[in-house]
Structure formats: C-alpha cells, structure tokens
Amino acid sequence: MGEATTQDKSIDVLMTLIGEYWGEIHHIEDQRSALTNILLVIESAAVALVVQSGYSKASLPLPILLTLVGGIGILATRKYHERFRYAQERLTQWYRTVDKLCPEACLMESLRKANESHRGDVRLLLFKRFHLKEVPLHNFWIWIHVLFVLTGVALAAVILK
C-alpha cells in the first residue's frame, strides 16, 4: 500500500510539473506575441513617417531604425522558439515518466495517435501537396520581421537614390 501511495505522489508531482510547463509555454508565446506587436507598431510607424516625409534624406534614420528593429524581432523570435523547444522537450520527458509509472494511461500512445491524426488532416494541406504542419509557426513571425528589414533597406536605397 505504501508503494502505491509513493507512486501516486510521484504521478501527482509530475502532473503538477507538466501543468507548470504548459503554463510556461503559454507565457513564452504571450511574451513573443507582445514583443512582436510592439515591434510591428514601431516598424509600421517608421514606414509611415518615411512615406509622409516624402523620402527626404532627413528621414534616413528611420529606415535604419526599421532594419535594426526588424533584426531584433528576428533574434527575439528565434530565442522565444528556443525556450519553447526547451520547455516542450521537458514536457515530453515527463510524459514518458508518467507512462512508466502509470502504463495504463497510455499517454505517449495517445499523443502519437493525436499527432498522426493531425498529420493526416487534409484540411491542413497547402496547394494540395505541402502540409502546413511542416512549416514551423515561428517561421511566419520571423518572415514578418525579415520583410521589415528588407523594407528598411529598400527605403534607405530609395532615400539615397
């Protein structure tokens, strides 16, 4: 009886850790979202000010700012993704441990089936041949900032022309 109680406590501790790491994953995504929104406002304002100034040489610092802020957005998005992956790897290890302690839960098998179902979902096909699951979400956010970097470079070129 004492052994089952110890096992139950172990599972309870692991489930608490799993819940906390899911909270951390949500927090990481909230931080990424908030930073991206702030940077998008700065980037959009910089573009608007350059256009409003009529592409004058006096507005040259704005495309430079746009390029720098876009670069910061790229780096921050990559860092947030790294932290997300770290938390996800820990979650997977804890899922495996729960599976060992409580094999009847079939936790890893359930996750595998859910992933297979998601992979086979034809609604997620792009152009009938490319599955959206193959495109990491953080790449969309990175490309937004890459576009602002390119816009900053292009605006600087137009101003210097």
mmCIF file of N, CA and C in Angstrom, residues 50 60 63-64 67 150-161:
data_model
loop_
_atom_site.group_PDB
_atom_site.id
_atom_site.type_symbol
_atom_site.label_atom_id
_atom_site.label_comp_id
_atom_site.label_asym_id
_atom_site.label_seq_id
_atom_site.Cartn_x
_atom_site.Cartn_y
_atom_site.Cartn_z
ATOM 1 N N VAL A 50 8.489 57.716 -42.925
ATOM 2 C CA VAL A 50 9.346 57.873 -44.116
ATOM 3 C C VAL A 50 8.491 58.289 -45.312
ATOM 4 N N LEU A 60 16.326 59.440 -43.182
ATOM 5 C CA LEU A 60 17.192 58.261 -43.319
ATOM 6 C C LEU A 60 17.355 57.459 -42.017
ATOM 7 N N PRO A 63 14.623 54.321 -41.770
ATOM 8 C CA PRO A 63 14.866 53.002 -42.356
ATOM 9 C C PRO A 63 15.953 52.209 -41.610
ATOM 10 N N ILE A 64 16.933 52.945 -41.074
ATOM 11 C CA ILE A 64 17.966 52.280 -40.275
ATOM 12 C C ILE A 64 17.334 51.696 -39.018
ATOM 13 N N THR A 67 15.333 48.640 -39.950
ATOM 14 C CA THR A 67 16.193 47.479 -40.167
ATOM 15 C C THR A 67 16.667 46.894 -38.835
ATOM 16 N N LEU A 150 13.936 44.060 -44.909
ATOM 17 C CA LEU A 150 14.044 44.321 -46.346
ATOM 18 C C LEU A 150 13.399 45.654 -46.727
ATOM 19 N N THR A 151 12.285 45.974 -46.075
ATOM 20 C CA THR A 151 11.625 47.258 -46.327
ATOM 21 C C THR A 151 12.534 48.402 -45.886
ATOM 22 N N GLY A 152 13.191 48.256 -44.747
ATOM 23 C CA GLY A 152 14.118 49.284 -44.287
ATOM 24 C C GLY A 152 15.260 49.490 -45.256
ATOM 25 N N VAL A 153 15.812 48.407 -45.759
ATOM 26 C CA VAL A 153 16.899 48.503 -46.734
ATOM 27 C C VAL A 153 16.397 49.163 -48.021
ATOM 28 N N ALA A 154 15.216 48.764 -48.474
ATOM 29 C CA ALA A 154 14.656 49.341 -49.705
ATOM 30 C C ALA A 154 14.364 50.828 -49.528
ATOM 31 N N LEU A 155 13.791 51.201 -48.384
ATOM 32 C CA LEU A 155 13.512 52.627 -48.146
ATOM 33 C C LEU A 155 14.802 53.430 -48.087
ATOM 34 N N ALA A 156 15.833 52.890 -47.462
ATOM 35 C CA ALA A 156 17.119 53.583 -47.410
ATOM 36 C C ALA A 156 17.676 53.768 -48.811
ATOM 37 N N ALA A 157 17.536 52.742 -49.637
ATOM 38 C CA ALA A 157 18.028 52.837 -51.027
ATOM 39 C C ALA A 157 17.272 53.903 -51.798
ATOM 40 N N VAL A 158 15.942 53.981 -51.589
ATOM 41 C CA VAL A 158 15.136 54.987 -52.288
ATOM 42 C C VAL A 158 15.531 56.385 -51.801
ATOM 43 N N ILE A 159 15.748 56.542 -50.521
ATOM 44 C CA ILE A 159 16.112 57.857 -49.982
ATOM 45 C C ILE A 159 17.484 58.297 -50.493
ATOM 46 N N LEU A 160 18.427 57.380 -50.581
ATOM 47 C CA LEU A 160 19.788 57.702 -51.009
ATOM 48 C C LEU A 160 19.933 57.838 -52.514
ATOM 49 N N LYS A 161 18.916 57.444 -53.235
ATOM 50 C CA LYS A 161 18.972 57.459 -54.706
ATOM 51 C C LYS A 161 18.942 58.852 -55.266
#
